[in-house]
Amino acid sequence: MQVLVAYESRGGRTRRAAEALADAIGKQGSGATVKTLKDTTAEDVERSDAIAIGSWVEGFVLFKVGPAKGALEGVGRLPALAGKPAAVFCTYGFNPRATLDTLRQSLEAKGAKVVGENASHRAHPARGAAELAERICASGGGS
Ligand SMILES: Cc1cc2nc3c(=O)[nH]c(=O)nc-3n(C[C@H](O)[C@H](O)[C@H](O)COP(=O)(O)O)c2cc1C
Protein backbone atom coordinates (compact mmCIF):
# COMPACT_ATOMS: atom_id res chain seq x y z
CA MET A 1 0.00 0.00 0.00
CA GLN A 2 1.08 3.59 -0.65
CA VAL A 3 0.71 6.16 2.11
CA LEU A 4 0.97 9.93 1.73
CA VAL A 5 2.34 11.61 4.86
CA ALA A 6 1.59 15.34 4.63
CA TYR A 7 2.54 17.80 7.34
CA GLU A 8 2.66 21.43 8.40
CA SER A 9 5.81 22.35 10.33
CA ARG A 10 7.38 25.62 11.33
CA GLY A 11 10.41 24.55 13.34
CA GLY A 12 11.05 21.03 12.00
CA ARG A 13 9.63 18.81 14.78
CA THR A 14 6.51 17.87 12.90
CA ARG A 15 8.65 17.22 9.83
CA ARG A 16 10.70 14.81 11.98
CA ALA A 17 7.50 13.16 13.19
CA ALA A 18 6.37 12.79 9.56
CA GLU A 19 9.72 11.26 8.54
CA ALA A 20 9.64 8.85 11.47
CA LEU A 21 6.13 7.79 10.49
CA ALA A 22 7.25 7.24 6.88
CA ASP A 23 10.20 5.12 8.08
CA ALA A 24 7.88 3.06 10.27
CA ILE A 25 5.47 2.56 7.37
CA GLY A 26 8.43 1.35 5.30
CA LYS A 27 9.27 -1.18 8.02
CA GLN A 28 5.69 -2.48 7.72
CA GLY A 29 6.44 -3.24 4.07
CA SER A 30 4.43 -0.35 2.60
CA GLY A 31 5.57 2.73 0.71
CA ALA A 32 5.37 6.27 2.04
CA THR A 33 5.79 9.69 0.46
CA VAL A 34 6.45 12.67 2.73
CA LYS A 35 5.35 16.15 1.63
CA THR A 36 4.42 19.45 3.17
CA LEU A 37 0.67 20.02 3.11
CA LYS A 38 1.41 23.16 1.11
CA ASP A 39 3.02 21.12 -1.70
CA THR A 40 0.44 18.33 -1.63
CA THR A 41 -1.58 18.06 -4.83
CA ALA A 42 -4.86 16.32 -5.59
CA GLU A 43 -2.85 13.77 -7.62
CA ASP A 44 -0.68 12.96 -4.58
CA VAL A 45 -3.85 12.15 -2.66
CA GLU A 46 -5.47 10.19 -5.48
CA ARG A 47 -2.33 8.05 -5.92
CA SER A 48 -2.33 7.09 -2.22
CA ASP A 49 -4.21 4.25 -0.55
CA ALA A 50 -4.13 6.07 2.78
CA ILE A 51 -3.04 9.47 4.08
CA ALA A 52 -1.56 10.76 7.33
CA ILE A 53 -1.85 14.43 8.20
CA GLY A 54 0.37 16.11 10.79
CA SER A 55 0.44 19.54 12.38
CA TRP A 56 2.12 21.39 15.18
CA VAL A 57 -0.07 22.69 17.98
CA GLU A 58 -0.73 26.40 17.84
CA GLY A 59 -2.45 28.38 20.54
CA PHE A 60 -2.63 31.44 22.66
CA VAL A 61 -1.88 30.42 26.24
CA LEU A 62 -5.30 29.45 27.61
CA PHE A 63 -7.72 29.41 24.73
CA LYS A 64 -8.00 28.43 21.10
CA VAL A 65 -5.41 25.68 21.12
CA GLY A 66 -5.53 23.53 18.00
CA PRO A 67 -3.88 22.57 14.73
CA ALA A 68 -1.79 25.28 13.07
CA LYS A 69 -3.85 27.46 10.76
CA GLY A 70 -1.80 26.32 7.78
CA ALA A 71 -2.66 22.70 8.51
CA LEU A 72 -6.41 23.30 8.51
CA GLU A 73 -6.08 25.34 5.33
CA GLY A 74 -4.09 22.51 3.77
CA VAL A 75 -6.73 19.94 4.68
CA GLY A 76 -9.37 22.27 3.27
CA ARG A 77 -7.59 22.20 -0.11
CA LEU A 78 -7.51 18.38 -0.30
CA PRO A 79 -9.87 16.69 -2.74
CA ALA A 80 -12.78 14.57 -1.48
CA LEU A 81 -11.40 11.56 0.41
CA ALA A 82 -14.34 9.20 -0.13
CA GLY A 83 -13.69 6.61 2.56
CA LYS A 84 -9.89 6.71 2.26
CA PRO A 85 -8.16 5.54 5.46
CA ALA A 86 -6.48 8.44 7.24
CA ALA A 87 -4.44 9.12 10.37
CA VAL A 88 -3.73 12.33 12.25
CA PHE A 89 -0.69 13.30 14.28
CA CYS A 90 0.71 16.38 15.98
CA THR A 91 3.69 17.63 17.94
CA TYR A 92 3.13 19.90 20.92
CA GLY A 93 4.97 21.83 23.60
CA PHE A 94 2.60 21.80 26.57
CA ASN A 95 -0.73 20.15 25.89
CA PRO A 96 -2.29 19.28 22.53
CA ARG A 97 -5.83 19.68 23.90
CA ALA A 98 -8.35 19.15 21.11
CA THR A 99 -5.81 19.35 18.26
CA LEU A 100 -6.20 15.73 17.17
CA ASP A 101 -10.01 15.88 17.44
CA THR A 102 -10.09 19.00 15.29
CA LEU A 103 -7.78 17.46 12.68
CA ARG A 104 -9.84 14.27 12.72
CA GLN A 105 -13.07 16.22 12.18
CA SER A 106 -11.55 18.21 9.31
CA LEU A 107 -10.61 14.96 7.56
CA GLU A 108 -13.94 13.31 8.30
CA ALA A 109 -15.61 16.36 6.74
CA LYS A 110 -13.72 15.41 3.54
CA GLY A 111 -15.05 11.87 3.78
CA ALA A 112 -11.93 10.16 5.21
CA LYS A 113 -12.13 7.21 7.57
CA VAL A 114 -9.78 8.10 10.42
CA VAL A 115 -8.08 4.95 11.73
CA GLY A 116 -5.47 6.29 14.14
CA GLU A 117 -3.96 9.29 15.88
CA ASN A 118 -0.82 10.23 17.78
CA ALA A 119 0.36 13.29 19.70
CA SER A 120 4.09 13.48 20.47
CA HIS A 121 5.91 16.00 22.62
CA ARG A 122 8.32 18.21 20.70
CA ALA A 123 11.20 16.67 22.65
CA HIS A 124 10.35 13.23 21.17
CA PRO A 125 8.73 13.79 17.79
CA ALA A 126 9.20 10.18 16.67
CA ARG A 127 7.43 8.69 19.68
CA GLY A 128 4.36 6.66 18.77
CA ALA A 129 5.25 6.52 15.06
CA ALA A 130 5.59 2.73 14.97
CA GLU A 131 2.15 2.17 16.55
CA LEU A 132 0.52 4.68 14.21
CA ALA A 133 2.18 3.05 11.19
CA GLU A 134 0.75 -0.31 12.29
CA ARG A 135 -2.75 1.13 12.46
CA ILE A 136 -2.47 2.73 9.05
CA CYS A 137 -1.09 -0.41 7.42
CA ALA A 138 -3.74 -2.57 9.09
CA SER A 139 -6.47 -0.39 7.58
CA GLY A 140 -5.86 -2.15 4.28
CA GLY A 141 -6.59 0.79 1.99
CA GLY A 142 -5.81 -0.85 -1.33
CA SER A 143 -3.03 -3.38 -1.91
C1 LIG B 1 3.31 30.52 18.11
C2 LIG B 1 3.36 29.19 18.81
C3 LIG B 1 2.29 28.81 19.59
C4 LIG B 1 2.30 27.56 20.26
N1 LIG B 1 1.24 27.22 21.03
C5 LIG B 1 1.23 26.02 21.66
C6 LIG B 1 0.11 25.64 22.47
O1 LIG B 1 -0.85 26.38 22.64
N2 LIG B 1 0.15 24.43 23.08
C7 LIG B 1 1.21 23.56 22.94
O2 LIG B 1 1.18 22.47 23.50
N3 LIG B 1 2.28 23.90 22.18
C8 LIG B 1 2.32 25.09 21.55
N4 LIG B 1 3.40 25.44 20.78
C9 LIG B 1 4.53 24.50 20.66
C10 LIG B 1 4.57 23.77 19.33
O3 LIG B 1 3.33 23.16 19.02
C11 LIG B 1 5.65 22.69 19.34
O4 LIG B 1 6.90 23.28 19.64
C12 LIG B 1 5.73 21.94 18.05
O5 LIG B 1 6.50 20.77 18.23
C13 LIG B 1 6.33 22.76 16.92
O6 LIG B 1 6.35 21.97 15.75
P1 LIG B 1 7.26 22.36 14.51
O7 LIG B 1 8.70 22.29 14.96
O8 LIG B 1 6.94 21.31 13.50
O9 LIG B 1 6.88 23.74 14.07
C14 LIG B 1 3.42 26.68 20.12
C15 LIG B 1 4.51 27.09 19.34
C16 LIG B 1 4.48 28.31 18.68
C17 LIG B 1 5.66 28.70 17.83
XYZ file of N, CA, C and O and ligand atoms in Angstrom:
603
model
N 0.832 -1.197 0.000
C 0.000 0.000 0.000
C 0.868 1.249 0.000
O 1.994 1.227 0.474
N 0.351 2.325 -0.562
C 1.081 3.587 -0.649
C 0.434 4.617 0.279
O -0.779 4.840 0.202
N 1.240 5.216 1.141
C 0.710 6.164 2.112
C 1.329 7.543 1.861
O 2.552 7.668 1.717
N 0.488 8.554 1.808
C 0.967 9.932 1.733
C 1.015 10.501 3.147
O 0.014 10.477 3.862
N 2.196 10.971 3.548
C 2.342 11.607 4.861
C 2.541 13.100 4.602
O 3.576 13.506 4.059
N 1.544 13.902 4.920
C 1.589 15.341 4.630
C 1.549 16.114 5.940
O 0.758 15.803 6.824
N 2.402 17.125 6.047
C 2.538 17.800 7.338
C 2.671 19.306 7.170
O 3.017 19.815 6.108
N 2.413 19.986 8.280
C 2.663 21.426 8.400
C 3.629 21.594 9.565
O 3.348 21.149 10.678
N 4.791 22.186 9.296
C 5.808 22.346 10.329
C 6.422 23.724 10.214
O 6.612 24.228 9.114
N 6.742 24.307 11.344
C 7.385 25.616 11.328
C 8.838 25.460 11.753
O 9.730 25.977 11.122
N 9.053 24.681 12.790
C 10.406 24.555 13.343
C 11.085 23.220 13.073
O 12.210 23.005 13.514
N 10.411 22.294 12.371
C 11.051 21.032 11.999
C 10.649 19.816 12.821
O 10.941 18.692 12.424
N 9.989 20.009 13.970
C 9.631 18.815 14.784
C 8.551 17.986 14.107
O 8.612 16.754 14.121
N 7.582 18.638 13.544
C 6.508 17.869 12.902
C 7.031 17.210 11.619
O 6.594 16.125 11.257
N 8.005 17.875 10.983
C 8.653 17.220 9.831
C 9.350 15.944 10.311
O 9.256 14.891 9.670
N 10.034 16.017 11.465
C 10.701 14.814 11.976
C 9.682 13.727 12.312
O 9.912 12.538 12.074
N 8.553 14.136 12.882
C 7.495 13.159 13.191
C 6.998 12.511 11.899
O 6.772 11.294 11.846
N 6.856 13.315 10.849
C 6.375 12.792 9.563
C 7.393 11.802 8.976
O 7.028 10.736 8.468
N 8.684 12.149 9.074
C 9.717 11.262 8.536
C 9.795 9.958 9.327
O 9.991 8.882 8.752
N 9.618 10.066 10.643
C 9.642 8.851 11.472
C 8.457 7.950 11.124
O 8.583 6.718 11.069
N 7.307 8.578 10.865
C 6.127 7.792 10.491
C 6.370 7.101 9.144
O 6.055 5.915 8.977
N 6.962 7.832 8.196
C 7.246 7.244 6.881
C 8.221 6.068 7.016
O 8.037 5.019 6.390
N 9.243 6.215 7.856
C 10.202 5.117 8.084
C 9.480 3.903 8.649
O 9.715 2.771 8.239
N 8.599 4.160 9.616
C 7.884 3.057 10.272
C 6.931 2.379 9.293
O 6.755 1.152 9.341
N 6.342 3.147 8.395
C 5.465 2.560 7.366
C 6.304 1.677 6.443
O 5.890 0.569 6.072
N 7.502 2.151 6.115
C 8.425 1.348 5.295
C 8.756 0.021 5.965
O 8.809 -1.026 5.313
N 8.943 0.061 7.280
C 9.268 -1.177 8.016
C 8.100 -2.144 8.011
O 8.279 -3.349 8.217
N 6.882 -1.610 7.806
C 5.694 -2.479 7.720
C 5.558 -3.065 6.311
O 4.593 -3.758 6.021
N 6.488 -2.689 5.426
C 6.444 -3.239 4.068
C 5.601 -2.422 3.103
O 5.326 -2.863 1.985
N 5.189 -1.223 3.495
C 4.428 -0.354 2.602
C 5.301 0.811 2.167
O 6.372 1.029 2.708
N 4.824 1.570 1.184
C 5.570 2.730 0.709
C 4.999 4.003 1.301
O 3.800 4.089 1.559
N 5.856 4.997 1.519
C 5.368 6.273 2.041
C 6.048 7.430 1.322
O 7.238 7.374 1.024
N 5.278 8.454 1.025
C 5.795 9.695 0.457
C 5.551 10.788 1.482
O 4.445 10.904 2.014
N 6.577 11.588 1.758
C 6.451 12.673 2.730
C 6.437 14.000 1.986
O 7.304 14.246 1.145
N 5.468 14.839 2.284
C 5.353 16.147 1.629
C 4.815 17.170 2.607
O 4.085 16.821 3.532
N 5.108 18.426 2.377
C 4.418 19.451 3.171
C 2.976 19.518 2.659
O 2.708 19.245 1.484
N 2.081 19.892 3.531
C 0.672 20.023 3.115
C 0.559 21.065 2.004
O -0.243 20.930 1.081
N 1.396 22.086 2.102
C 1.411 23.158 1.114
C 1.702 22.626 -0.294
O 1.119 23.088 -1.278
N 2.614 21.652 -0.388
C 3.020 21.118 -1.697
C 2.166 19.942 -2.144
O 2.388 19.388 -3.220
N 1.248 19.503 -1.307
C 0.445 18.330 -1.633
C -0.594 18.665 -2.704
O -1.318 19.645 -2.593
N -0.627 17.836 -3.745
C -1.580 18.060 -4.833
C -2.707 17.021 -4.770
O -2.589 15.987 -4.098
N -3.746 17.280 -5.507
C -4.856 16.320 -5.591
C -4.353 14.981 -6.128
O -4.779 13.918 -5.666
N -3.395 15.018 -7.065
C -2.847 13.770 -7.624
C -2.115 12.971 -6.546
O -2.201 11.744 -6.516
N -1.375 13.670 -5.668
C -0.682 12.964 -4.577
C -1.689 12.171 -3.752
O -1.432 11.038 -3.337
N -2.827 12.797 -3.486
C -3.849 12.155 -2.658
C -4.488 10.996 -3.418
O -4.668 9.896 -2.880
N -4.788 11.229 -4.688
C -5.474 10.194 -5.476
C -4.604 8.960 -5.678
O -5.094 7.838 -5.739
N -3.274 9.168 -5.751
C -2.334 8.047 -5.924
C -2.160 7.231 -4.650
O -1.577 6.156 -4.686
N -2.603 7.750 -3.503
C -2.333 7.094 -2.220
C -3.515 6.239 -1.766
O -4.671 6.594 -1.982
N -3.172 5.120 -1.108
C -4.214 4.248 -0.552
C -4.682 4.757 0.809
O -5.771 4.417 1.267
N -3.805 5.517 1.472
C -4.132 6.073 2.783
C -3.329 7.361 2.947
O -2.302 7.541 2.288
N -3.798 8.246 3.829
C -3.039 9.467 4.077
C -2.874 9.677 5.583
O -3.697 9.234 6.382
N -1.782 10.355 5.940
C -1.563 10.757 7.332
C -1.280 12.251 7.314
O -0.483 12.725 6.505
N -1.966 12.970 8.174
C -1.847 14.427 8.202
C -1.317 14.871 9.560
O -1.872 14.502 10.599
N -0.238 15.659 9.544
C 0.370 16.108 10.793
C 0.459 17.615 10.894
O 0.631 18.313 9.896
N 0.362 18.104 12.120
C 0.445 19.544 12.381
C 1.158 19.785 13.698
O 1.179 18.924 14.570
N 1.692 20.954 13.843
C 2.123 21.386 15.181
C 0.937 22.029 15.875
O -0.055 22.370 15.221
N 1.034 22.126 17.194
C -0.069 22.687 17.979
C 0.164 24.190 18.147
O 1.240 24.616 18.561
N -0.839 24.945 17.772
C -0.732 26.401 17.835
C -1.820 26.936 18.757
O -2.973 26.535 18.652
N -1.431 27.823 19.651
C -2.447 28.381 20.542
C -2.014 29.667 21.180
O -0.900 30.128 20.972
N -2.909 30.210 21.942
C -2.635 31.437 22.658
C -2.893 31.168 24.130
O -4.026 31.277 24.597
N -1.880 30.742 24.823
C -1.881 30.419 26.244
C -3.092 29.602 26.710
O -3.000 28.401 26.798
N -4.237 30.221 26.967
C -5.300 29.451 27.607
C -6.501 29.137 26.718
O -7.408 28.451 27.125
N -6.526 29.673 25.537
C -7.718 29.410 24.730
C -7.324 29.195 23.274
O -6.227 29.520 22.853
N -8.215 28.628 22.537
C -8.005 28.435 21.099
C -6.728 27.674 20.779
O -5.885 28.119 20.009
N -6.551 26.536 21.424
C -5.408 25.681 21.117
C -5.870 24.660 20.089
O -6.912 24.025 20.261
N -5.121 24.497 19.020
C -5.531 23.531 17.998
C -4.474 23.364 16.933
O -3.327 23.784 17.109
N -4.847 22.730 15.817
C -3.884 22.566 14.726
C -3.467 23.937 14.197
O -4.248 24.893 14.248
N -2.250 24.036 13.681
C -1.788 25.281 13.067
C -2.743 25.668 11.942
O -3.286 24.797 11.245
N -2.932 26.950 11.781
C -3.854 27.456 10.763
C -3.521 26.878 9.385
O -4.407 26.459 8.640
N -2.225 26.831 9.082
C -1.800 26.323 7.778
C -2.204 24.870 7.562
O -2.430 24.443 6.427
N -2.281 24.110 8.647
C -2.664 22.696 8.514
C -4.139 22.591 8.143
O -4.522 21.827 7.245
N -4.967 23.356 8.807
C -6.409 23.297 8.505
C -6.683 23.819 7.098
O -7.522 23.277 6.371
N -5.923 24.837 6.704
C -6.081 25.343 5.331
C -5.668 24.269 4.326
O -6.310 24.071 3.300
N -4.569 23.565 4.661
C -4.086 22.506 3.767
C -5.103 21.383 3.631
O -5.353 20.887 2.529
N -5.708 20.985 4.741
C -6.730 19.936 4.679
C -7.922 20.432 3.849
O -8.491 19.694 3.041
N -8.253 21.700 4.026
C -9.368 22.272 3.269
C -9.153 22.210 1.760
O -10.115 22.100 1.000
N -7.887 22.240 1.329
C -7.587 22.195 -0.111
C -7.557 20.779 -0.678
O -7.486 20.598 -1.888
N -7.579 19.765 0.196
C -7.512 18.384 -0.303
C -8.783 18.052 -1.084
O -9.853 18.583 -0.806
N -8.658 17.129 -2.041
C -9.867 16.685 -2.741
C -10.726 15.816 -1.813
O -10.289 15.450 -0.724
N -11.905 15.453 -2.267
C -12.777 14.567 -1.484
C -12.038 13.260 -1.196
O -11.326 12.738 -2.059
N -12.195 12.735 0.018
C -11.404 11.562 0.413
C -12.203 10.258 0.382
O -11.632 9.178 0.523
N -13.494 10.358 0.198
C -14.341 9.203 -0.130
C -13.950 7.883 0.524
O -13.646 6.897 -0.138
N -13.934 7.871 1.856
C -13.694 6.610 2.564
C -12.242 6.205 2.670
O -11.922 5.128 3.185
N -11.321 7.045 2.196
C -9.886 6.708 2.260
C -9.440 6.637 3.722
O -9.768 7.520 4.516
N -8.677 5.596 4.095
C -8.159 5.535 5.461
C -7.214 6.717 5.721
O -6.422 7.085 4.846
N -7.302 7.277 6.907
C -6.482 8.442 7.242
C -6.038 8.357 8.696
O -6.674 7.682 9.514
N -4.921 9.025 8.994
C -4.443 9.118 10.368
C -4.068 10.562 10.633
O -3.757 11.307 9.693
N -4.107 10.963 11.892
C -3.725 12.327 12.247
C -2.648 12.275 13.328
O -2.640 11.384 14.172
N -1.723 13.223 13.244
C -0.692 13.302 14.275
C -0.315 14.761 14.505
O -0.569 15.626 13.668
N 0.273 15.018 15.695
C 0.710 16.383 15.980
C 1.908 16.339 16.912
O 2.155 15.336 17.578
N 2.676 17.439 16.913
C 3.695 17.631 17.939
C 3.300 18.861 18.738
O 2.719 19.807 18.202
N 3.584 18.833 20.025
C 3.128 19.902 20.918
C 4.208 20.245 21.942
O 5.159 19.480 22.143
N 4.020 21.407 22.585
C 4.975 21.833 23.599
C 4.469 21.629 25.007
O 5.236 21.300 25.914
N 3.159 21.831 25.203
C 2.596 21.805 26.566
C 1.459 20.806 26.678
O 1.466 19.927 27.522
N 0.477 20.983 25.819
C -0.728 20.148 25.890
C -1.447 20.270 24.552
O -1.808 21.375 24.152
N -1.663 19.175 23.849
C -2.291 19.285 22.528
C -3.786 19.597 22.579
O -4.381 19.963 21.572
N -4.378 19.452 23.768
C -5.829 19.683 23.901
C -6.606 19.007 22.773
O -6.407 17.847 22.518
N -7.453 19.783 22.097
C -8.351 19.154 21.112
C -7.745 19.090 19.711
O -8.456 18.826 18.744
N -6.429 19.285 19.604
C -5.809 19.354 18.265
C -6.135 18.127 17.411
O -6.537 18.257 16.246
N -5.970 16.932 17.981
C -6.200 15.732 17.174
C -7.677 15.591 16.807
O -8.009 15.177 15.694
N -8.561 15.948 17.737
C -10.005 15.880 17.441
C -10.360 16.822 16.293
O -11.145 16.479 15.407
N -9.787 18.018 16.336
C -10.091 19.001 15.292
C -9.565 18.532 13.942
O -10.254 18.635 12.913
N -8.340 17.981 13.937
C -7.782 17.462 12.683
C -8.637 16.308 12.158
O -8.929 16.212 10.966
N -9.011 15.426 13.090
C -9.841 14.272 12.724
C -11.146 14.749 12.074
O -11.547 14.257 11.013
N -11.787 15.732 12.715
C -13.065 16.223 12.182
C -12.890 16.861 10.805
O -13.743 16.714 9.931
N -11.752 17.550 10.613
C -11.545 18.210 9.314
C -11.377 17.156 8.215
O -11.822 17.358 7.086
N -10.769 16.025 8.563
C -10.610 14.955 7.563
C -11.916 14.199 7.350
O -12.250 13.817 6.219
N -12.647 13.984 8.440
C -13.945 13.307 8.301
C -14.895 14.140 7.445
O -15.694 13.595 6.685
N -14.757 15.477 7.558
C -15.608 16.356 6.741
C -15.319 16.173 5.251
O -16.160 16.454 4.402
N -14.092 15.691 4.941
C -13.715 15.407 3.544
C -14.083 13.981 3.147
O -13.765 13.535 2.042
N -14.630 13.230 4.093
C -15.048 11.867 3.781
C -14.049 10.789 4.168
O -14.254 9.615 3.883
N -12.938 11.167 4.828
C -11.928 10.165 5.207
C -12.435 9.297 6.360
O -13.303 9.705 7.133
N -11.846 8.097 6.449
C -12.132 7.207 7.568
C -10.897 7.231 8.453
O -9.850 6.676 8.090
N -10.970 7.930 9.592
C -9.778 8.101 10.419
C -9.549 6.841 11.266
O -10.432 6.410 12.012
N -8.361 6.244 11.110
C -8.078 4.948 11.730
C -7.065 5.029 12.864
O -6.818 4.031 13.543
N -6.451 6.206 13.059
C -5.468 6.293 14.138
C -5.017 7.712 14.371
O -5.209 8.588 13.513
N -4.444 7.950 15.550
C -3.960 9.288 15.879
C -2.806 9.186 16.863
O -2.690 8.202 17.595
N -1.961 10.207 16.863
C -0.825 10.232 17.784
C -0.382 11.662 18.044
O -0.224 12.438 17.108
N -0.208 11.994 19.321
C 0.360 13.290 19.702
C 1.711 13.018 20.341
O 1.817 12.193 21.251
N 2.773 13.664 19.849
C 4.086 13.476 20.465
C 4.628 14.824 20.939
O 4.434 15.853 20.279
N 5.296 14.780 22.083
C 5.907 16.001 22.618
C 7.046 16.418 21.705
O 7.704 15.577 21.093
N 7.283 17.736 21.620
C 8.319 18.213 20.700
C 9.711 17.687 21.030
O 10.585 17.669 20.157
N 9.903 17.234 22.270
C 11.204 16.671 22.646
C 11.394 15.266 22.076
O 12.525 14.779 21.993
N 10.284 14.610 21.687
C 10.348 13.230 21.170
C 9.412 13.082 19.978
O 8.422 12.338 20.046
N 9.698 13.776 18.890
C 8.726 13.795 17.787
C 8.433 12.417 17.179
O 7.345 12.212 16.642
N 9.394 11.492 17.292
C 9.195 10.180 16.666
C 8.397 9.217 17.538
O 8.012 8.135 17.098
N 8.109 9.611 18.761
C 7.432 8.693 19.684
C 6.022 8.358 19.187
O 5.277 9.252 18.802
N 5.699 7.087 19.198
C 4.359 6.662 18.773
C 4.248 6.399 17.285
O 3.215 5.935 16.808
N 5.326 6.676 16.528
C 5.254 6.523 15.064
C 5.031 5.056 14.664
O 4.254 4.767 13.746
N 5.698 4.147 15.349
C 5.586 2.732 14.965
C 4.151 2.231 15.150
O 3.599 1.539 14.288
N 3.526 2.609 16.269
C 2.148 2.170 16.547
C 1.186 2.769 15.523
O 0.266 2.096 15.048
N 1.415 4.042 15.179
C 0.520 4.679 14.207
C 0.689 4.029 12.829
O -0.301 3.784 12.131
N 1.927 3.718 12.481
C 2.182 3.049 11.191
C 1.443 1.711 11.132
O 0.856 1.354 10.107
N 1.459 0.977 12.246
C 0.751 -0.314 12.293
C -0.739 -0.131 12.031
O -1.344 -0.889 11.277
N -1.303 0.887 12.643
C -2.751 1.132 12.462
C -3.074 1.476 11.015
O -4.073 1.015 10.457
N -2.231 2.320 10.432
C -2.475 2.729 9.045
C -2.375 1.507 8.127
O -3.251 1.269 7.292
N -1.314 0.728 8.322
C -1.085 -0.408 7.418
C -2.132 -1.500 7.624
O -2.459 -2.220 6.689
N -2.684 -1.587 8.832
C -3.745 -2.573 9.095
C -5.080 -2.145 8.505
O -6.008 -2.944 8.406
N -5.188 -0.878 8.097
C -6.470 -0.387 7.577
C -6.751 -0.935 6.186
O -7.901 -0.874 5.724
N -5.685 -1.431 5.549
C -5.864 -2.153 4.275
C -6.399 -1.335 3.136
O -7.060 -1.854 2.259
N -6.115 -0.026 3.119
C -6.586 0.793 1.994
C -5.871 0.414 0.720
O -4.757 0.833 0.460
N -6.428 -0.407 -0.078
C -5.809 -0.846 -1.334
C -4.858 -1.986 -1.083
O -4.916 -2.659 -0.056
N -3.915 -2.210 -2.036
C -3.027 -3.383 -1.915
C -1.671 -2.976 -1.402
O -1.305 -1.818 -1.427
C 3.309 30.523 18.110
C 3.358 29.187 18.805
C 2.289 28.805 19.592
C 2.300 27.561 20.263
N 1.237 27.220 21.032
C 1.227 26.020 21.656
C 0.109 25.642 22.471
O -0.848 26.379 22.644
N 0.149 24.428 23.080
C 1.214 23.563 22.938
O 1.179 22.465 23.503
N 2.282 23.896 22.178
C 2.321 25.091 21.553
N 3.402 25.444 20.778
C 4.533 24.497 20.664
C 4.572 23.767 19.327
O 3.329 23.156 19.025
C 5.651 22.689 19.343
O 6.898 23.276 19.641
C 5.727 21.936 18.045
O 6.498 20.770 18.232
C 6.329 22.756 16.916
O 6.353 21.968 15.755
P 7.262 22.359 14.509
O 8.704 22.289 14.958
O 6.938 21.314 13.498
O 6.879 23.738 14.068
C 3.419 26.681 20.124
C 4.514 27.091 19.338
C 4.483 28.309 18.683
C 5.656 28.696 17.830
